Amino acid sequence: MSSNLETRSLMDELRSFDKGGFFDFGHPLLNRIAESFIKAAGIGAVQAVSREAYFTAIDGVSSEPNAVPDIGVKKHRLPGLRGETSQKSLEAMVKSTGKEAIQWGFAAGMYSGLTYGLREARGAHDWKNSAVAGAITGAALALTTKDPSHEQIVQCAITGAAISTAANLLSGIF
């Protein structure tokens, strides 16, 4: 495999992901944050588009007999999708999908950076690092919502700590 970037093929680039990751910013912390952000942002975007496709499909079926009953789920979670024009709908979907992708990427990058930093500072990678990183990330995510309350911030911090600690403890089992 050639080390000259100008002569490397696409397959050479794809094979290099297994060895070093997507980015090389010169520090493992920056590499880890950027890689986590990009991967989670992609997942968030796919999730947002999939959810909108589901609600669009359910709306189309609801006029038929034997339709899926309305169970109180908020339909059209992507604001602005009201069917006026396809251009407005597309713009609204891109805007909302981008916002959700950034939130997912922010959470993953922050959590990954915190766990790495705590591991380096404490010299150990254990459930305590996961709990602290999860709590801080959960609280930060709660702050990104519209009008966050004290209770919501605490709830998200506890949930983040619990989920990340469980994931850490169960990672050796599965």
PDB file of C-alpha atoms in Angstrom:
ATOM      1  CA  MET A   1       0.000   0.000   0.000  1.00  0.00           C
ATOM      2  CA  SER A   2       1.424   3.354  -1.005  1.00  0.00           C
ATOM      3  CA  SER A   3       1.855   6.066   1.622  1.00  0.00           C
ATOM      4  CA  ASN A   4       1.500   8.864  -0.937  1.00  0.00           C
ATOM      5  CA  LEU A   5      -2.041  10.202  -0.536  1.00  0.00           C
ATOM      6  CA  GLU A   6      -2.305  11.193  -4.180  1.00  0.00           C
ATOM      7  CA  THR A   7      -1.770   7.641  -5.440  1.00  0.00           C
ATOM      8  CA  ARG A   8      -3.864   5.772  -2.893  1.00  0.00           C
ATOM      9  CA  SER A   9      -6.971   4.104  -4.212  1.00  0.00           C
ATOM     10  CA  LEU A  10     -10.357   4.163  -2.570  1.00  0.00           C
ATOM     11  CA  MET A  11      -9.823   0.576  -1.402  1.00  0.00           C
ATOM     12  CA  ASP A  12      -6.543   1.601   0.263  1.00  0.00           C
ATOM     13  CA  GLU A  13      -8.388   4.373   2.086  1.00  0.00           C
ATOM     14  CA  LEU A  14     -11.144   2.020   3.241  1.00  0.00           C
ATOM     15  CA  ARG A  15      -8.618  -0.564   4.479  1.00  0.00           C
ATOM     16  CA  SER A  16      -6.840   2.126   6.508  1.00  0.00           C
ATOM     17  CA  PHE A  17     -10.017   2.729   8.578  1.00  0.00           C
ATOM     18  CA  ASP A  18      -9.512  -0.614  10.292  1.00  0.00           C
ATOM     19  CA  LYS A  19      -6.070   0.432  11.445  1.00  0.00           C
ATOM     20  CA  GLY A  20      -6.365   4.037  12.520  1.00  0.00           C
ATOM     21  CA  GLY A  21      -9.845   5.431  12.158  1.00  0.00           C
ATOM     22  CA  PHE A  22     -11.270   8.215  10.072  1.00  0.00           C
ATOM     23  CA  PHE A  23      -9.197  11.136  11.297  1.00  0.00           C
ATOM     24  CA  ASP A  24      -5.725  11.988  12.453  1.00  0.00           C
ATOM     25  CA  PHE A  25      -5.702  15.333  14.249  1.00  0.00           C
ATOM     26  CA  GLY A  26      -2.471  14.542  16.028  1.00  0.00           C
ATOM     27  CA  HIS A  27      -3.965  13.608  19.396  1.00  0.00           C
ATOM     28  CA  PRO A  28      -5.981  10.512  20.313  1.00  0.00           C
ATOM     29  CA  LEU A  29      -8.555  12.578  22.219  1.00  0.00           C
ATOM     30  CA  LEU A  30      -9.355  14.758  19.200  1.00  0.00           C
ATOM     31  CA  ASN A  31      -9.419  11.722  16.897  1.00  0.00           C
ATOM     32  CA  ARG A  32     -11.800   9.887  19.211  1.00  0.00           C
ATOM     33  CA  ILE A  33     -14.183  12.852  19.589  1.00  0.00           C
ATOM     34  CA  ALA A  34     -14.303  13.537  15.848  1.00  0.00           C
ATOM     35  CA  GLU A  35     -14.824   9.890  14.920  1.00  0.00           C
ATOM     36  CA  SER A  36     -17.572   9.435  17.520  1.00  0.00           C
ATOM     37  CA  PHE A  37     -19.269  12.647  16.401  1.00  0.00           C
ATOM     38  CA  ILE A  38     -19.303  11.649  12.734  1.00  0.00           C
ATOM     39  CA  LYS A  39     -20.535   8.106  13.346  1.00  0.00           C
ATOM     40  CA  ALA A  40     -23.314   9.129  15.754  1.00  0.00           C
ATOM     41  CA  ALA A  41     -24.366  12.081  13.595  1.00  0.00           C
ATOM     42  CA  GLY A  42     -24.880   9.690  10.696  1.00  0.00           C
ATOM     43  CA  ILE A  43     -26.956   7.397  12.889  1.00  0.00           C
ATOM     44  CA  GLY A  44     -29.008  10.355  14.128  1.00  0.00           C
ATOM     45  CA  ALA A  45     -29.707  11.509  10.594  1.00  0.00           C
ATOM     46  CA  VAL A  46     -30.819   8.047   9.495  1.00  0.00           C
ATOM     47  CA  GLN A  47     -33.028   7.761  12.583  1.00  0.00           C
ATOM     48  CA  ALA A  48     -34.708  11.128  11.915  1.00  0.00           C
ATOM     49  CA  VAL A  49     -35.389  10.343   8.256  1.00  0.00           C
ATOM     50  CA  SER A  50     -36.638   6.839   9.112  1.00  0.00           C
ATOM     51  CA  ARG A  51     -38.993   8.192  11.749  1.00  0.00           C
ATOM     52  CA  GLU A  52     -40.421  10.725   9.297  1.00  0.00           C
ATOM     53  CA  ALA A  53     -40.839   8.046   6.631  1.00  0.00           C
ATOM     54  CA  TYR A  54     -42.706   5.898   9.140  1.00  0.00           C
ATOM     55  CA  PHE A  55     -45.092   8.699  10.123  1.00  0.00           C
ATOM     56  CA  THR A  56     -45.652   9.585   6.462  1.00  0.00           C
ATOM     57  CA  ALA A  57     -46.488   5.966   5.679  1.00  0.00           C
ATOM     58  CA  ILE A  58     -48.846   5.701   8.661  1.00  0.00           C
ATOM     59  CA  ASP A  59     -50.598   8.935   7.625  1.00  0.00           C
ATOM     60  CA  GLY A  60     -51.125   7.484   4.145  1.00  0.00           C
ATOM     61  CA  VAL A  61     -52.570   4.268   5.550  1.00  0.00           C
ATOM     62  CA  SER A  62     -54.782   5.923   8.187  1.00  0.00           C
ATOM     63  CA  SER A  63     -57.499   6.793   5.659  1.00  0.00           C
ATOM     64  CA  GLU A  64     -57.931   3.103   4.807  1.00  0.00           C
ATOM     65  CA  PRO A  65     -60.061   0.597   6.730  1.00  0.00           C
ATOM     66  CA  ASN A  66     -58.153  -1.543   9.256  1.00  0.00           C
ATOM     67  CA  ALA A  67     -55.676   1.313   9.712  1.00  0.00           C
ATOM     68  CA  VAL A  68     -53.242   1.412  12.586  1.00  0.00           C
ATOM     69  CA  PRO A  69     -55.011   3.161  15.460  1.00  0.00           C
ATOM     70  CA  ASP A  70     -53.746   6.479  16.736  1.00  0.00           C
ATOM     71  CA  ILE A  71     -51.989   5.671  19.999  1.00  0.00           C
ATOM     72  CA  GLY A  72     -51.193   9.232  20.939  1.00  0.00           C
ATOM     73  CA  VAL A  73     -47.797   9.341  19.259  1.00  0.00           C
ATOM     74  CA  LYS A  74     -46.894  12.825  18.121  1.00  0.00           C
ATOM     75  CA  LYS A  75     -47.063  12.668  14.352  1.00  0.00           C
ATOM     76  CA  HIS A  76     -44.728  14.620  12.128  1.00  0.00           C
ATOM     77  CA  ARG A  77     -42.004  15.215  14.633  1.00  0.00           C
ATOM     78  CA  LEU A  78     -40.103  17.132  11.970  1.00  0.00           C
ATOM     79  CA  PRO A  79     -41.634  20.614  12.130  1.00  0.00           C
ATOM     80  CA  GLY A  80     -42.589  22.286   8.907  1.00  0.00           C
ATOM     81  CA  LEU A  81     -43.596  19.125   7.058  1.00  0.00           C
ATOM     82  CA  ARG A  82     -47.175  19.968   6.278  1.00  0.00           C
ATOM     83  CA  GLY A  83     -47.324  19.029   2.615  1.00  0.00           C
ATOM     84  CA  GLU A  84     -47.379  22.581   1.182  1.00  0.00           C
ATOM     85  CA  THR A  85     -44.723  21.990  -1.437  1.00  0.00           C
ATOM     86  CA  SER A  86     -42.074  19.382  -1.882  1.00  0.00           C
ATOM     87  CA  GLN A  87     -39.321  22.023  -1.686  1.00  0.00           C
ATOM     88  CA  LYS A  88     -40.565  23.350   1.679  1.00  0.00           C
ATOM     89  CA  SER A  89     -40.962  19.812   2.986  1.00  0.00           C
ATOM     90  CA  LEU A  90     -37.472  18.881   1.843  1.00  0.00           C
ATOM     91  CA  GLU A  91     -35.981  22.008   3.424  1.00  0.00           C
ATOM     92  CA  ALA A  92     -37.777  21.299   6.701  1.00  0.00           C
ATOM     93  CA  MET A  93     -36.596  17.694   6.699  1.00  0.00           C
ATOM     94  CA  VAL A  94     -32.987  18.658   5.978  1.00  0.00           C
ATOM     95  CA  LYS A  95     -33.024  21.303   8.710  1.00  0.00           C
ATOM     96  CA  SER A  96     -34.542  19.016  11.353  1.00  0.00           C
ATOM     97  CA  THR A  97     -32.428  16.049  10.332  1.00  0.00           C
ATOM     98  CA  GLY A  98     -29.305  18.186  10.576  1.00  0.00           C
ATOM     99  CA  LYS A  99     -30.288  19.429  14.018  1.00  0.00           C
ATOM    100  CA  GLU A 100     -30.912  15.905  15.276  1.00  0.00           C
ATOM    101  CA  ALA A 101     -27.701  14.604  13.706  1.00  0.00           C
ATOM    102  CA  ILE A 102     -25.725  17.336  15.462  1.00  0.00           C
ATOM    103  CA  GLN A 103     -27.358  16.441  18.796  1.00  0.00           C
ATOM    104  CA  TRP A 104     -26.474  12.762  18.374  1.00  0.00           C
ATOM    105  CA  GLY A 105     -22.938  13.655  17.320  1.00  0.00           C
ATOM    106  CA  PHE A 106     -22.555  16.096  20.206  1.00  0.00           C
ATOM    107  CA  ALA A 107     -23.620  13.444  22.716  1.00  0.00           C
ATOM    108  CA  ALA A 108     -21.341  10.763  21.299  1.00  0.00           C
ATOM    109  CA  GLY A 109     -18.342  13.060  20.939  1.00  0.00           C
ATOM    110  CA  MET A 110     -18.775  14.470  24.413  1.00  0.00           C
ATOM    111  CA  TYR A 111     -19.220  11.047  26.013  1.00  0.00           C
ATOM    112  CA  SER A 112     -16.277   9.567  24.135  1.00  0.00           C
ATOM    113  CA  GLY A 113     -14.015  12.498  24.988  1.00  0.00           C
ATOM    114  CA  LEU A 114     -15.011  12.407  28.644  1.00  0.00           C
ATOM    115  CA  THR A 115     -14.423   8.665  29.010  1.00  0.00           C
ATOM    116  CA  TYR A 116     -11.029   9.006  27.317  1.00  0.00           C
ATOM    117  CA  GLY A 117     -10.048  11.982  29.477  1.00  0.00           C
ATOM    118  CA  LEU A 118     -11.180  10.282  32.676  1.00  0.00           C
ATOM    119  CA  ARG A 119      -9.298   7.118  31.752  1.00  0.00           C
ATOM    120  CA  GLU A 120      -6.136   9.119  31.163  1.00  0.00           C
ATOM    121  CA  ALA A 121      -6.574  11.178  34.352  1.00  0.00           C
ATOM    122  CA  ARG A 122      -7.449   8.261  36.629  1.00  0.00           C
ATOM    123  CA  GLY A 123      -5.342   5.617  34.930  1.00  0.00           C
ATOM    124  CA  ALA A 124      -8.262   3.187  34.836  1.00  0.00           C
ATOM    125  CA  HIS A 125     -11.201   2.419  32.579  1.00  0.00           C
ATOM    126  CA  ASP A 126     -14.067   1.288  34.772  1.00  0.00           C
ATOM    127  CA  TRP A 127     -17.749   1.860  35.485  1.00  0.00           C
ATOM    128  CA  LYS A 128     -16.962   5.032  37.456  1.00  0.00           C
ATOM    129  CA  ASN A 129     -15.636   6.769  34.351  1.00  0.00           C
ATOM    130  CA  SER A 130     -18.715   5.665  32.429  1.00  0.00           C
ATOM    131  CA  ALA A 131     -21.070   6.907  35.153  1.00  0.00           C
ATOM    132  CA  VAL A 132     -19.461  10.350  35.363  1.00  0.00           C
ATOM    133  CA  ALA A 133     -19.229  10.740  31.576  1.00  0.00           C
ATOM    134  CA  GLY A 134     -22.838   9.577  31.157  1.00  0.00           C
ATOM    135  CA  ALA A 135     -24.102  11.972  33.817  1.00  0.00           C
ATOM    136  CA  ILE A 136     -22.299  14.973  32.349  1.00  0.00           C
ATOM    137  CA  THR A 137     -23.397  14.086  28.819  1.00  0.00           C
ATOM    138  CA  GLY A 138     -27.002  13.560  29.924  1.00  0.00           C
ATOM    139  CA  ALA A 139     -27.087  16.914  31.701  1.00  0.00           C
ATOM    140  CA  ALA A 140     -25.554  18.654  28.674  1.00  0.00           C
ATOM    141  CA  LEU A 141     -28.129  17.073  26.365  1.00  0.00           C
ATOM    142  CA  ALA A 142     -30.936  18.241  28.636  1.00  0.00           C
ATOM    143  CA  LEU A 143     -29.584  21.770  28.326  1.00  0.00           C
ATOM    144  CA  THR A 144     -30.002  21.592  24.524  1.00  0.00           C
ATOM    145  CA  THR A 145     -33.784  21.258  24.832  1.00  0.00           C
ATOM    146  CA  LYS A 146     -36.131  24.187  24.749  1.00  0.00           C
ATOM    147  CA  ASP A 147     -36.659  25.613  28.266  1.00  0.00           C
ATOM    148  CA  PRO A 148     -34.877  22.903  30.291  1.00  0.00           C
ATOM    149  CA  SER A 149     -35.984  22.551  33.906  1.00  0.00           C
ATOM    150  CA  HIS A 150     -33.856  21.619  36.876  1.00  0.00           C
ATOM    151  CA  GLU A 151     -35.762  18.342  37.200  1.00  0.00           C
ATOM    152  CA  GLN A 152     -35.228  17.502  33.539  1.00  0.00           C
ATOM    153  CA  ILE A 153     -31.490  18.148  33.785  1.00  0.00           C
ATOM    154  CA  VAL A 154     -31.163  15.927  36.875  1.00  0.00           C
ATOM    155  CA  GLN A 155     -33.297  13.208  35.286  1.00  0.00           C
ATOM    156  CA  CYS A 156     -31.185  13.196  32.124  1.00  0.00           C
ATOM    157  CA  ALA A 157     -27.969  13.114  34.157  1.00  0.00           C
ATOM    158  CA  ILE A 158     -29.186  10.126  36.164  1.00  0.00           C
ATOM    159  CA  THR A 159     -30.409   8.359  33.029  1.00  0.00           C
ATOM    160  CA  GLY A 160     -27.124   8.996  31.222  1.00  0.00           C
ATOM    161  CA  ALA A 161     -25.131   7.676  34.169  1.00  0.00           C
ATOM    162  CA  ALA A 162     -27.313   4.581  34.478  1.00  0.00           C
ATOM    163  CA  ILE A 163     -27.246   3.701  30.777  1.00  0.00           C
ATOM    164  CA  SER A 164     -23.513   4.223  30.360  1.00  0.00           C
ATOM    165  CA  THR A 165     -22.699   2.310  33.554  1.00  0.00           C
ATOM    166  CA  ALA A 166     -24.906  -0.592  32.485  1.00  0.00           C
ATOM    167  CA  ALA A 167     -23.290  -0.618  29.040  1.00  0.00           C
ATOM    168  CA  ASN A 168     -19.843  -0.654  30.638  1.00  0.00           C
ATOM    169  CA  LEU A 169     -20.707  -3.458  33.066  1.00  0.00           C
ATOM    170  CA  LEU A 170     -22.442  -5.554  30.397  1.00  0.00           C
ATOM    171  CA  SER A 171     -19.753  -5.073  27.747  1.00  0.00           C
ATOM    172  CA  GLY A 172     -17.762  -8.053  29.024  1.00  0.00           C
ATOM    173  CA  ILE A 173     -20.782 -10.339  29.133  1.00  0.00           C
ATOM    174  CA  PHE A 174     -21.948 -10.032  25.547  1.00  0.00           C
TER     175      PHE A 174
END
